[in-house]
Amino acid sequence: MTAVTPAPPSTAGAPAPADIAPGSRSGGRSRLRAAAGFAFGAALLFAVAPLALSDFRLALLAKYLCVAMVAVGIGIAWGRGGMLTLGQGVFFGLGGYAMAMHLKLADAGPGGMPDFMQLYGQLDELPVWWRPFASPWFALPATVLLPMAVAFGLGSLVFRRRVRGAYFAILSQALAAAMVILLIGQQGTTGGTNGLTDIQGFFGYDLDDPVNQRMVYFIIAGVLLALLALARQLIHSRYGELLVAVRDSEERVRFLGYDPASVKLVAYVVAAGMAGLAGALFVPAVGIISPALIGIVPSIEFVIGVAVGGRATLLGPVLGAVAVAWARTALSERFPGTWTYLQGLLFVVVVAFLPGGLASLWALARRRDAGPEQSRRGWPAPARRRASRAEAHR
Amino acid sequence: MSDDRLDGLSVRDVRVSFDGFTAVDGVSLEVPAGDIRFLIGPNGAGKTTLVDAITGLVRATGSVCFGDQELLGRPVHRISRLGIGRTFQTSTIFEELSVVQNLDIAAGARRSWATLARRRRGIPDEVAAALETVGLTGRADQLAGTLAHGQKQWLEIGMLLVQDARLLLLDEPVAGMSHEERDATGALLETVSRDRTVVVIEHDMDFLRRFARSVTVLHAGKVLSEGTVAQVQADPRVQEVYLGHPVDAGPVPSGLEA
Ligand SMILES: Nc1ncnc2c1ncn2[C@@H]1O[C@H](COP(=O)(O)OP(=O)(O)OP(=O)(O)O)[C@@H](O)[C@H]1O
Ligand SMILES: [Mg+2]
């Protein structure tokens, strides 16, 4: 009979234990549970947190929730689709810059120019590519569609050529690095290393006013819940099942008549859209977007939270992202300089000893309660011997 | 969806080389519609590689037609959509998904994105029919990874059925099966071949004698012999290869000393 075999270290994204609910799960009950879960989450985010936290802490939480949005997307692309997206900062940045450009232009008023342009760029008129961002009708959709379009272009090139595993991860990293270099190099029009700072208003609301900061927090909390609902729908749809199948045995899916490249592409594009939206909302929450917030290091940090929480689950990435971001703030206040090492250590420990993240501990405990017949569940050990042999010859 | 036409497979002068080593060396064979053709030969004869070539996994020269469609040169998923289904020597079901989910995915290559975005409700008809045919109805909701070995193989065949494959290429489907499981698999092949063409790679001679309608023997990348079971068994060249007589001593495959 089937033994519980450890996952073969086949790709950089070694298969995570999928927490997919088998077909037996009665649809009605699980839907009820999900609704209760969402209600609980909403109560926590909309009632408990605003009452319990100071304005300062609430603003921090708003920032963490933006990171959590990125994490939801990574959970889909990496946890479900096996694509180790180490460059989500790019999409976060595209969304963030699109929003910040609009807000900067709105701050400057009609016909005005952002302050830094005269300072560094000695420009006397707005660059052409800035102009459309003056309109909210362009800028707002762009925060999501721009990252999705870039992900689509990149994904189409990469997945069809069967770039995956570590190669894909490195490529995503390179993209993040390239974007940072580009931004810094074009200081006159991008704000360079400083980024776009000192953002005052958000669609007519003064961001210095704590009441408006609260409003931004509520928007962020609402969007996060909506993204979670979307992710849940995606995971439980036929597409979600297919995505797991592609993750575990891409070749087999191909022999069933699917093109795995387009299956992966969808998950990648969705994840990019979520990261873009997160970046866009990060800007009013924090008042700045800069290369340091979207480069290689933040891109890796996005992934660490997901790994810690449990990449293949719905809530794991969110909780992990918030926990890691919170730990970062708490610890780097007290022990500046050690956080980076601690974080690296955390990542290694989780990947090596708990590939399913903290969520797998929770699942384990639940299964133990449920009785022995449910507890037999190994890591996926997809049979790809044959396929990989042939692939070596491509 | 599919047309119910029964098609035959026609392989002409197919060649596959790996870095100068020719694994399939000018193979030609005709499998008439509705046949159960057994493909046998010693280890390394090129059986699997031939199936790889037919299904687009390795590059090959020559021609492979199913019905009037040329297969060579098309990508794997397009060949699959023409009604060619295969299994692998090792089981390749999705162990982390349930039996129904496995079958549902196999049934879905022609689904629209709108259908994919929705949740599966209940068990689609073609999936239920396949469950019945391969005898896994009682296991529908079990995780595929927890099935017994034989059941995994049947699930693979079931996936080909819902996939609407009209040509089934099975690579050692009964390896490791018990006697009862072999019998059940043989019966399954006979059912399935009523409206499909079946090619089976197999080492098990007993299984071959009972269920083959025709046999092709491959050796060192070439067709050595072809015909009915009796004809092939009587062929002295086959006996040479299989019994390891000095002429062209191929490796004696285990379990083949029939
Ligand atoms: N990808 C590959 N690269 C190099 N050599 C290969 C490759 N695939 C197959 N071969 C070689 O081609 C020959 C035929 O292999 P193939 O797997 O087709 O044999 P087979 O008849 O299926 O054998 P078996 O009964 O052991 O499954 C073998 O010598 C094998 O080593
Ligand atoms: Mg073989």
XYZ file of C-alpha atoms and ligand atoms in Angstrom:
684
model
C 0.000 0.000 0.000
C 1.005 3.588 -0.214
C 3.674 4.588 2.188
C 4.149 8.079 3.448
C 7.130 9.092 1.404
C 8.940 12.368 1.739
C 8.600 14.769 -1.125
C 11.348 14.491 -3.699
C 13.293 17.731 -3.839
C 12.318 18.158 -7.443
C 11.992 21.903 -7.744
C 12.756 24.917 -5.665
C 9.110 24.874 -4.748
C 9.048 21.356 -3.401
C 5.454 20.231 -3.373
C 3.617 21.415 -0.351
C 1.061 19.211 1.272
C -2.061 20.310 -0.451
C -4.844 21.009 1.897
C -7.318 20.458 -0.840
C -10.636 19.235 0.338
C -11.542 15.968 -1.349
C -14.826 15.765 -3.144
C -16.523 14.144 -0.197
C -16.618 17.412 1.703
C -20.238 18.332 1.750
C -20.542 21.620 -0.094
C -23.219 23.096 2.149
C -21.447 22.569 5.441
C -18.131 23.868 4.204
C -19.824 26.928 2.786
C -21.435 27.580 6.143
C -18.092 27.192 7.877
C -16.498 29.586 5.419
C -19.246 32.148 5.928
C -18.766 31.903 9.682
C -15.034 32.298 9.208
C -15.485 35.403 7.096
C -17.897 36.872 9.614
C -15.377 36.238 12.363
C -12.594 37.810 10.319
C -14.742 40.809 9.531
C -15.648 41.292 13.182
C -11.969 41.086 14.098
C -10.852 43.547 11.444
C -13.745 45.979 11.563
C -14.701 45.997 15.256
C -12.079 44.514 17.557
C -8.915 45.920 15.961
C -10.130 49.536 15.630
C -11.355 49.494 19.228
C -8.356 47.772 20.737
C -5.526 49.434 18.837
C -4.146 52.945 18.989
C -4.079 54.993 15.799
C -0.401 54.229 15.459
C -0.878 50.485 15.818
C -3.873 50.495 13.525
C -1.799 52.198 10.847
C 0.820 49.490 11.266
C -1.846 46.834 10.935
C -3.054 48.487 7.732
C 0.466 48.120 6.378
C 0.624 44.455 7.399
C -2.714 43.759 5.764
C -1.302 45.084 2.479
C 1.530 42.584 2.790
C -1.113 39.940 3.497
C -2.813 40.747 0.175
C 0.419 39.983 -1.637
C 0.583 36.792 0.405
C -2.862 35.664 -0.745
C -1.632 35.856 -4.337
C 1.609 34.032 -3.542
C -0.465 31.349 -1.843
C -2.252 30.770 -5.125
C 0.762 30.947 -7.429
C 3.239 29.139 -5.203
C 1.151 27.124 -2.771
C -1.332 25.908 -5.353
C 0.560 26.338 -8.596
C 4.096 25.524 -7.505
C 5.582 28.711 -8.972
C 8.023 30.173 -6.477
C 7.336 33.842 -7.119
C 10.337 35.533 -5.569
C 9.727 38.790 -7.398
C 6.280 39.931 -6.311
C 7.837 43.255 -5.348
C 7.711 44.138 -9.038
C 3.935 43.924 -9.155
C 3.548 45.469 -5.720
C 5.739 48.287 -6.990
C 3.839 48.775 -10.242
C 0.594 49.104 -8.300
C 2.206 51.327 -5.713
C 3.861 53.634 -8.193
C 0.714 53.907 -10.303
C -1.243 54.989 -7.243
C 1.491 57.279 -5.925
C 1.863 58.982 -9.303
C -1.803 59.766 -9.318
C -1.800 61.036 -5.754
C 1.307 63.127 -6.380
C -0.329 64.713 -9.396
C -3.522 65.294 -7.433
C -1.490 66.920 -4.637
C 0.202 69.188 -7.148
C -3.146 70.311 -8.524
C -4.232 70.735 -12.136
C -1.308 71.602 -14.393
C 1.112 71.192 -11.479
C 4.152 68.959 -11.254
C 5.450 66.816 -8.397
C 8.041 68.749 -6.385
C 10.949 66.394 -6.955
C 10.849 66.777 -10.716
C 12.077 70.338 -10.690
C 14.528 69.429 -7.969
C 16.292 66.464 -9.570
C 15.096 66.447 -13.094
C 15.060 70.142 -13.846
C 12.059 69.337 -15.949
C 9.705 72.067 -16.847
C 6.926 69.906 -18.073
C 5.400 66.585 -17.055
C 6.879 63.547 -18.850
C 4.465 62.027 -21.331
C 4.142 58.741 -19.503
C 3.090 60.516 -16.309
C 0.202 62.311 -17.942
C -2.478 59.631 -18.054
C -1.994 59.036 -14.322
C -3.545 62.414 -13.613
C -6.907 60.817 -14.274
C -8.193 58.494 -11.555
C -10.070 56.625 -14.279
C -6.751 55.619 -15.718
C -4.627 55.372 -12.591
C -6.929 53.236 -10.461
C -7.503 50.437 -12.986
C -3.813 50.670 -13.870
C -2.781 49.736 -10.345
C -4.193 46.277 -10.999
C -4.127 45.931 -14.785
C -0.558 47.103 -15.270
C 0.931 44.401 -13.017
C -1.380 41.838 -14.586
C -0.283 42.832 -18.069
C 3.390 42.610 -17.162
C 2.803 39.219 -15.526
C 0.939 38.078 -18.621
C 3.772 39.099 -20.916
C 6.454 37.566 -18.758
C 4.457 34.440 -17.988
C 3.657 33.801 -21.641
C 7.340 33.889 -22.455
C 8.482 31.860 -19.520
C 5.914 29.103 -18.967
C 5.751 28.063 -22.586
C 9.492 27.578 -22.518
C 9.002 25.406 -19.457
C 11.121 27.547 -17.216
C 10.289 26.432 -13.701
C 11.591 25.592 -10.267
C 14.709 27.435 -9.237
C 15.115 28.992 -12.681
C 11.754 30.620 -12.431
C 12.503 31.872 -8.917
C 15.812 33.379 -10.009
C 14.204 34.987 -13.013
C 11.561 36.646 -10.829
C 14.308 37.926 -8.562
C 16.220 39.339 -11.471
C 13.132 41.184 -12.579
C 12.779 42.791 -9.150
C 16.418 43.825 -9.243
C 16.053 45.241 -12.751
C 13.035 47.281 -11.765
C 14.872 48.819 -8.816
C 17.832 49.727 -11.012
C 15.529 51.303 -13.541
C 13.721 53.368 -10.912
C 16.910 54.596 -9.297
C 18.485 55.392 -12.639
C 15.595 57.591 -13.726
C 15.687 59.789 -10.663
C 14.351 62.843 -12.479
C 11.056 61.220 -13.322
C 10.736 58.492 -10.680
C 12.099 60.093 -7.560
C 15.057 57.711 -7.583
C 16.096 56.105 -4.306
C 13.752 58.328 -2.349
C 10.781 57.131 -4.295
C 7.540 59.061 -4.302
C 7.227 60.499 -0.822
C 5.239 62.911 1.201
C 1.857 62.055 -0.200
C -0.725 64.357 1.336
C -4.145 63.568 0.027
C -6.195 60.558 -0.973
C -8.992 61.507 -3.366
C -9.683 64.737 -1.520
C -9.128 63.380 1.982
C -6.210 64.667 4.013
C -4.074 61.704 4.989
C -2.717 63.490 8.071
C -6.143 63.340 9.636
C -6.453 60.213 11.857
C -10.085 59.817 10.836
C -9.050 59.477 7.220
C -6.259 57.096 8.179
C -8.928 54.942 9.774
C -10.947 55.088 6.589
C -7.925 53.875 4.644
C -7.548 51.045 7.144
C -11.174 50.035 6.641
C -10.784 50.051 2.874
C -7.707 47.848 3.164
C -9.427 45.426 5.522
C -12.422 45.199 3.184
C -10.263 44.597 0.130
C -8.301 41.888 1.917
C -11.516 40.064 2.805
C -12.704 40.376 -0.792
C -9.412 38.949 -2.073
C -9.719 36.071 0.357
C -13.208 35.338 -0.933
C -11.876 35.421 -4.487
C -8.996 33.130 -3.587
C -11.359 30.708 -1.925
C -13.570 30.562 -4.978
C -10.523 29.984 -7.162
C -9.146 27.211 -4.974
C -12.423 25.323 -4.841
C -13.254 25.736 -8.500
C -12.393 23.173 -11.142
C -9.567 25.458 -12.088
C -8.201 25.197 -8.556
C -8.137 21.412 -8.790
C -6.459 21.621 -12.149
C -3.828 23.988 -10.791
C -2.874 21.513 -8.071
C -2.696 18.799 -10.710
C -0.329 20.940 -12.764
C 1.788 21.631 -9.705
C 2.115 17.956 -8.870
C 2.533 16.553 -12.365
C 2.721 19.015 -15.187
C 3.520 16.374 -17.796
C 0.531 14.261 -16.921
C -1.781 17.220 -17.327
C -0.312 17.843 -20.738
C -1.207 14.287 -21.749
C -4.783 14.943 -20.729
C -4.976 17.604 -23.413
C -4.397 20.737 -21.351
C -1.745 23.313 -21.929
C -0.191 23.665 -18.462
C 1.414 26.949 -19.506
C -1.948 28.705 -19.669
C -3.111 27.123 -16.416
C -0.054 28.508 -14.638
C -0.325 31.806 -16.424
C -3.757 32.481 -14.946
C -2.573 31.899 -11.381
C 0.508 34.024 -11.954
C -1.507 36.895 -13.416
C -4.043 36.761 -10.583
C -1.248 36.827 -8.019
C 0.282 39.828 -9.797
C -3.042 41.667 -9.748
C -3.368 41.061 -6.008
C 0.163 42.326 -5.417
C -0.599 45.409 -7.510
C -3.719 46.190 -5.530
C -1.748 45.721 -2.322
C 0.893 48.166 -3.512
C -1.759 50.688 -4.470
C -3.342 50.591 -1.006
C 0.019 50.579 0.723
C 0.650 54.093 -0.579
C -2.167 55.913 1.268
C -1.563 53.728 4.326
C 2.125 54.567 4.612
C 2.442 57.709 2.488
C 5.412 56.536 0.437
C 6.542 54.086 -2.198
C 10.229 53.631 -2.916
C 12.632 51.150 -4.529
C 13.632 49.853 -1.091
C 10.048 48.688 -0.579
C 9.791 46.648 -3.761
C 13.252 45.212 -4.411
C 14.752 41.807 -3.795
C 14.617 41.900 -0.006
C 10.937 42.814 0.319
C 10.140 40.317 -2.423
C 11.737 37.577 -0.361
C 10.004 38.794 2.769
C 6.637 38.414 1.072
C 7.429 34.778 0.443
C 8.742 34.105 3.954
C 5.441 35.027 5.540
C 3.636 32.690 3.161
C 6.029 29.837 3.871
C 5.714 30.289 7.622
C 1.937 30.410 7.556
C 1.445 27.536 5.140
C 1.509 28.192 1.436
C -1.093 25.689 0.299
C -3.862 26.891 2.598
C -6.202 29.815 2.266
C -5.533 31.545 5.570
C -1.974 30.388 6.213
C -0.338 32.976 3.941
C -2.375 35.824 5.438
C -1.670 34.926 9.057
C 1.959 34.150 8.297
C 2.448 37.440 6.486
C 0.919 39.470 9.305
C 2.847 37.534 11.955
C 6.197 37.911 10.207
C 5.622 41.596 9.475
C 4.647 42.183 13.072
C 7.631 40.228 14.393
C 9.847 42.283 12.148
C 8.609 45.543 13.602
C 8.716 44.295 17.171
C 12.137 42.692 16.967
C 13.941 45.197 14.835
C 12.942 47.890 17.317
C 14.589 45.967 20.114
C 17.449 44.190 18.357
C 18.277 46.209 15.283
C 20.425 44.318 12.831
C 19.580 40.814 13.960
C 16.206 40.645 12.286
C 17.545 39.841 8.847
C 19.432 36.821 10.177
C 16.528 35.713 12.277
C 14.230 35.935 9.309
C 16.592 33.921 7.119
C 16.845 31.295 9.828
C 13.083 31.160 10.170
C 12.713 30.591 6.442
C 15.263 27.786 6.348
C 13.763 26.076 9.381
C 10.244 26.207 7.995
C 11.180 25.039 4.512
C 13.352 22.230 5.847
C 11.235 20.941 8.704
C 7.727 22.176 8.146
C 7.145 22.467 4.391
C 3.448 22.927 4.995
C 4.048 25.845 7.340
C 2.319 26.369 10.664
C -0.971 25.490 8.993
C 0.181 21.881 8.735
C 0.463 21.698 12.532
C -3.104 22.864 12.757
C -4.235 20.344 10.151
C -2.352 17.616 11.993
C -4.080 18.413 15.239
C -7.459 18.440 13.569
C -6.842 15.156 11.864
C -5.790 13.550 15.113
C -9.160 14.541 16.505
C -10.913 13.181 13.458
C -9.594 9.669 13.973
C -7.008 7.445 12.378
C -8.646 6.774 9.024
C -8.349 10.412 8.071
C -4.808 10.821 9.205
C -3.187 8.834 6.405
C -1.945 11.503 4.146
C 1.572 11.720 2.825
C 3.340 14.448 0.977
C 2.601 14.196 -2.693
C 5.195 12.078 -4.398
C 4.309 12.669 -8.012
C 5.640 10.096 -10.395
C 7.547 12.106 -12.873
C 10.360 9.697 -13.553
C 9.342 9.031 -17.084
C 8.538 12.584 -17.940
C 11.743 13.970 -16.538
C 13.794 11.458 -18.424
C 12.313 12.681 -21.638
C 12.621 16.273 -20.603
C 16.335 15.958 -20.216
C 16.420 15.730 -23.976
C 14.646 18.881 -24.845
C -17.954 16.250 -28.598
C -16.134 13.202 -29.943
C -17.122 11.449 -33.076
C -17.722 7.763 -32.589
C -15.663 6.818 -35.584
C -13.301 3.926 -34.940
C -9.834 4.715 -36.230
C -6.699 2.700 -36.722
C -3.105 3.656 -36.029
C -0.565 3.656 -38.757
C 3.120 4.066 -37.980
C 5.515 4.441 -40.895
C 9.285 4.338 -40.694
C 9.505 6.035 -37.323
C 12.969 6.769 -36.006
C 14.019 8.226 -32.667
C 17.620 8.900 -31.709
C 19.117 10.168 -28.496
C 22.490 11.785 -29.046
C 23.455 9.380 -31.772
C 21.913 6.305 -30.146
C 18.948 5.097 -32.186
C 16.285 3.789 -29.808
C 13.597 3.327 -32.466
C 15.032 2.412 -35.805
C 12.565 2.623 -38.648
C 9.495 1.012 -37.122
C 6.394 0.564 -39.264
C 3.207 -1.009 -38.054
C -0.513 -0.918 -38.709
C -2.980 -1.323 -35.879
C -6.460 -1.752 -37.339
C -9.392 -0.004 -35.683
C -10.731 -1.888 -32.666
C -7.652 -4.081 -32.290
C -5.986 -5.018 -29.023
C -2.367 -4.964 -30.120
C 0.324 -6.142 -27.768
C 3.743 -4.619 -28.146
C 6.400 -6.840 -26.650
C 10.152 -7.096 -26.667
C 13.122 -7.306 -24.319
C 14.023 -4.440 -21.999
C 15.352 -1.514 -23.933
C 13.748 -2.672 -27.193
C 12.263 0.779 -27.705
C 8.611 0.075 -26.834
C 8.157 2.986 -24.492
C 10.144 5.267 -26.759
C 7.847 4.389 -29.650
C 4.838 5.380 -27.566
C 6.683 8.544 -26.535
C 7.119 9.353 -30.215
C 3.457 8.735 -31.007
C 2.315 10.972 -28.162
C 4.751 13.784 -28.910
C 7.003 13.400 -25.900
C 10.130 12.819 -27.989
C 10.988 14.109 -31.428
C 10.783 11.520 -34.172
C 11.025 11.287 -37.934
C 8.724 9.313 -40.176
C 4.961 9.416 -39.968
C 2.319 8.458 -37.447
C -1.320 8.712 -38.482
C -4.390 8.113 -36.392
C -7.284 7.937 -38.814
C -6.336 10.595 -41.306
C -4.542 12.858 -38.821
C -0.779 13.119 -38.848
C 0.497 13.176 -35.257
C 4.213 13.790 -35.558
C 5.220 17.393 -35.093
C 2.278 18.373 -32.919
C 2.649 19.366 -29.273
C 1.652 16.831 -26.642
C -1.615 18.438 -25.611
C -2.806 18.757 -29.210
C -2.120 15.100 -29.901
C -4.071 14.267 -26.779
C -7.004 16.311 -28.038
C -7.066 14.240 -31.218
C -8.114 11.303 -29.065
C -4.809 9.710 -28.147
C -4.476 8.725 -24.501
C -1.615 7.007 -22.760
C -0.518 5.683 -19.417
C 3.010 5.468 -18.095
C 5.090 2.658 -16.727
C 4.847 4.322 -13.336
C 1.506 5.507 -12.054
C 0.931 9.180 -12.723
C -2.415 9.887 -11.155
C -2.760 13.001 -9.018
C -2.274 11.471 -5.613
C -3.341 14.570 -3.723
C -6.729 14.680 -5.423
C -9.676 12.356 -5.002
C -10.650 9.725 -7.555
C -13.512 11.878 -8.795
C -11.287 14.934 -9.043
C -8.775 12.939 -11.074
C -11.469 11.828 -13.487
C -13.080 15.237 -13.616
C -9.790 16.836 -14.608
C -9.254 14.201 -17.266
C -12.705 14.952 -18.641
C -12.121 18.651 -18.777
C -9.594 19.509 -21.461
C -12.312 20.910 -23.688
C -14.001 22.914 -20.956
C -14.322 26.654 -21.265
C -12.695 28.989 -18.787
C -16.155 29.915 -17.535
C -16.799 26.301 -16.575
C -13.384 26.004 -15.006
C -14.000 29.018 -12.808
C -16.967 27.340 -11.215
C -17.091 24.641 -8.638
C -17.885 21.092 -9.618
C -21.380 20.132 -8.538
C -21.909 16.439 -8.081
C -20.419 13.896 -10.430
C -20.604 14.520 -14.192
C -22.237 11.731 -16.212
C -19.146 10.715 -18.112
C -17.208 10.507 -14.851
C -19.898 8.328 -13.278
C -19.847 6.063 -16.330
C -16.066 5.717 -16.176
C -16.201 4.976 -12.436
C -18.626 2.195 -13.216
C -16.542 0.792 -16.075
C -13.313 0.624 -14.100
C -15.043 -0.515 -10.929
C -14.142 2.381 -8.671
C -17.630 3.703 -7.958
C -17.276 2.831 -4.283
C -13.994 4.729 -4.076
C -15.105 7.926 -5.754
C -14.208 10.220 -2.883
C -11.054 8.498 -1.746
C -7.733 10.253 -2.247
C -6.124 8.678 -5.291
C -2.827 8.302 -3.447
C -4.453 5.880 -1.016
C -5.725 3.470 -3.675
C -4.235 -0.004 -4.028
C -1.758 -0.471 -6.861
C -4.210 -2.165 -9.207
C -6.876 0.412 -8.547
C -4.456 3.177 -9.485
C -3.920 1.543 -12.853
C -7.678 1.289 -13.373
C -8.063 4.905 -12.437
C -5.504 5.735 -15.116
C -7.516 3.802 -17.669
C -10.680 5.489 -16.421
C -9.026 8.846 -16.999
C -8.371 7.872 -20.604
C -12.027 6.915 -20.994
C -13.409 10.234 -19.766
C -10.752 11.984 -21.777
C -12.506 10.506 -24.794
C -9.393 8.778 -26.011
C -10.096 6.657 -29.087
C -6.603 5.227 -29.097
C -5.327 3.889 -25.777
C -1.596 3.351 -25.367
C -0.980 1.456 -22.143
C 2.565 0.983 -20.863
C 2.735 -2.194 -18.752
C -0.711 -1.853 -17.203
C -0.664 -5.139 -15.273
C 2.874 -4.985 -13.885
C 2.744 -5.740 -10.188
C -0.886 -6.836 -10.250
C -2.309 -9.953 -8.633
C -3.937 -12.672 -10.736
C -7.428 -11.449 -10.002
C -6.468 -7.903 -10.848
C -4.962 -9.051 -14.139
C -8.155 -10.853 -15.064
C -10.185 -7.792 -14.248
C -7.840 -5.615 -16.288
C -8.055 -7.990 -19.258
C -11.830 -7.917 -19.129
C -11.667 -4.145 -18.927
C -9.513 -4.027 -22.061
C -12.047 -6.141 -23.920
C -14.896 -3.875 -22.905
C -12.951 -0.797 -23.781
C -11.844 -2.048 -27.198
C -15.433 -2.304 -28.396
C -15.302 1.284 -29.507
C -11.625 2.061 -29.216
C -8.264 0.935 -30.493
C -5.918 -0.368 -27.828
C -2.136 -0.826 -27.813
C -0.639 -2.547 -24.776
C 3.033 -2.805 -23.889
C 3.413 -5.864 -21.726
C 5.992 -8.335 -20.486
C 3.508 -10.786 -19.034
C 3.197 -13.645 -21.538
C 0.289 -15.300 -19.820
C -1.674 -12.072 -19.945
C -0.691 -11.662 -23.583
C -1.891 -15.129 -24.578
C -5.263 -14.504 -23.050
C -6.042 -11.027 -24.218
C -3.964 -10.089 -27.259
C -5.706 -9.997 -30.628
C -2.433 -9.316 -32.402
C 1.194 -8.926 -31.407
C 4.182 -6.911 -32.579
C 7.613 -7.852 -31.315
C 10.230 -5.116 -31.129
C 13.899 -5.797 -30.741
C 16.720 -3.263 -30.712
C 14.464 -0.594 -32.118
C 13.162 -2.675 -35.030
C 10.080 -4.766 -35.674
C 11.184 -8.346 -35.315
C 7.936 -10.139 -35.905
C 4.244 -9.491 -36.153
C 1.039 -11.537 -36.276
C -1.295 -13.495 -34.056
C -0.082 -14.838 -30.733
C 0.430 -18.272 -32.255
C 2.326 -16.944 -35.259
C 4.631 -14.847 -33.155
C 5.301 -17.646 -30.718
C 6.194 -19.955 -33.561
C 8.603 -17.445 -35.084
C 12.159 -18.723 -34.600
C 13.586 -15.208 -34.513
C 11.368 -14.367 -31.566
C 12.465 -17.511 -29.792
C 16.052 -16.537 -30.380
C 15.627 -13.146 -28.847
C 13.587 -14.373 -25.953
C 15.515 -17.524 -25.162
C 18.865 -15.881 -25.633
C 20.260 -18.132 -28.349
C 23.655 -17.062 -29.568
C 22.611 -15.436 -32.859
C 21.871 -11.974 -31.569
C 21.891 -12.339 -27.852
C 19.564 -9.714 -26.524
C 19.122 -9.522 -22.803
C 16.732 -12.154 -21.508
C 13.852 -10.296 -19.985
C 12.629 -11.615 -16.714
C 9.376 -13.500 -16.796
C 9.477 -13.929 -20.537
C 10.841 -17.413 -20.802
C 7.564 -18.680 -22.169
N 15.518 9.956 -22.912
C 16.406 9.013 -23.240
N 17.702 9.302 -23.305
C 18.609 8.378 -23.630
N 18.319 7.128 -23.902
C 17.043 6.773 -23.837
C 16.018 7.687 -23.506
N 14.837 7.049 -23.529
C 15.126 5.793 -23.851
N 16.431 5.618 -24.039
C 17.091 4.374 -24.438
O 16.378 3.862 -25.517
C 16.280 2.453 -25.408
C 14.834 2.061 -25.457
O 14.213 2.430 -24.251
P 12.689 2.146 -23.947
O 12.397 2.750 -22.627
O 11.877 2.568 -25.090
O 12.666 0.584 -23.818
P 11.445 -0.347 -23.481
O 11.291 -1.262 -24.626
O 10.286 0.424 -23.062
O 12.058 -1.147 -22.260
P 11.372 -1.641 -20.901
O 10.770 -2.956 -21.214
O 12.542 -1.782 -19.985
O 10.419 -0.608 -20.473
C 16.969 2.059 -24.136
O 18.282 1.628 -24.449
C 17.011 3.332 -23.349
O 18.137 3.364 -22.532
Mg 9.276 0.696 -21.325
